[in-house]
């Protein structure tokens, strides 16, 4: 049966506020938006960070191709309009997760500035972190974990970011990860410190 | 700065599991799907339940028209196809929230069995609760909080559920709320007890 988890919680009336959620979770929600080429390490770093946060008792969740493309965005293709709608929906879901107080990490190439800027605009100041996983194209192509670069070079895939479709590097990211050297663990630690430094990993003390 | 919230947490490798999240949150995620006529009391009960759970230290979140129709589903209209897509996206987002460990409450009329059944199929056994807010049409129409029944009767709105569009009552709901009598607080308590009875409001003890 349910046990009241906090003894210092009192009854409230009215809608649950962001601060109520922050007190329950001991954290503030935010959207950590990873962007970078295919093979740059986004997903690996996202799951490393999710692991790091969870191990420390924080509520974190990764939105990535696996849980989005097969579900919510399963009815989208790869036309320009569908790619934009793909990112729009991810950003809107991210906003709901942040509202719920979750530290949310997205791992999508998201090559276009206009889409990333639209995502940022959905969130409040201090809730959105654009993190550029800056891995050189030749490093990504050398890794080629899914064999996609090979297919793109062979012309079997078109509009592939970095090959025949542009990647628009962030102009003023909140954080840049050197994806050429360094481990995913180090990258996750760098992002962990960023959001910790902004006070997101503790409950608010004196507000309603 | 971040404080490690639990002292009995050890370092893990690999992907974060449902059980990891349940341990961090002290609960299991589930999707509580409220269905009923306009004016039946869905939203009021949803927010009452969210308040109740939050006051007890649980992580709960309501998906309703306000945060869905203006955001994620802002590009949908009211055609048959768009109504179905509306419910599909809500169910997919609910699934992501449940995966993240959140007690998630949806408050939409969702008049068609086929849409609600599709939502149920997305979730695992024991994670989805269809809750019928069973309020008589004349009671809803008497309340008419948004003046919609009046407009529907005047022919200013078409395809309005209960007037010129059917409401397909649940055939085997997990819970039926008597919306004619009883308070929203009592309704929320009934649902709270339902999920508590299923063991969702405590952390798993012996599993990985």
Coordinates of C-alpha atoms in Angstrom, one line a residue, chain A residues 32 34 44-56 58 105 131 133 175-177 182-197 201, chain B residues 1-2 11:
Chain A
X32 CA 18.7 18.9 -22.9
X34 CA 21.6 17.0 -28.1
X44 CA 25.4 6.9 -26.3
X45 CA 25.9 10.1 -24.4
X46 CA 22.2 10.6 -23.8
X47 CA 21.9 7.1 -22.2
X48 CA 25.1 7.6 -20.3
X49 CA 23.7 10.8 -18.8
X50 CA 20.3 9.2 -18.1
X51 CA 22.2 6.4 -16.2
X52 CA 24.3 8.9 -14.3
X53 CA 21.2 10.9 -13.2
X54 CA 19.1 7.9 -12.3
X55 CA 22.0 6.4 -10.3
X56 CA 22.0 9.6 -8.3
X58 CA 17.0 11.9 -10.3
X105 CA 17.3 14.4 -23.0
X131 CA 24.2 20.7 -26.6
X133 CA 28.0 16.9 -30.0
X175 CA 27.5 23.4 -24.3
X176 CA 29.9 21.9 -26.9
X177 CA 31.1 18.3 -26.5
X182 CA 36.9 11.8 -24.8
X183 CA 34.5 9.2 -23.6
X184 CA 30.7 9.2 -23.5
X185 CA 31.1 9.1 -19.7
X186 CA 33.1 12.3 -19.7
X187 CA 30.6 13.9 -22.0
X188 CA 27.7 13.0 -19.7
X189 CA 29.7 14.4 -16.8
X190 CA 30.2 17.7 -18.6
X191 CA 26.4 18.0 -19.2
X192 CA 25.6 16.8 -15.6
X193 CA 27.8 19.6 -14.3
X194 CA 26.2 22.2 -16.6
X195 CA 22.7 21.5 -15.3
X196 CA 23.9 21.1 -11.7
X197 CA 25.6 24.4 -11.9
X201 CA 19.4 19.2 -9.4
Chain B
X1 CA 24.6 21.5 -5.9
X2 CA 23.2 18.1 -6.5
X11 CA 26.3 2.3 -9.9

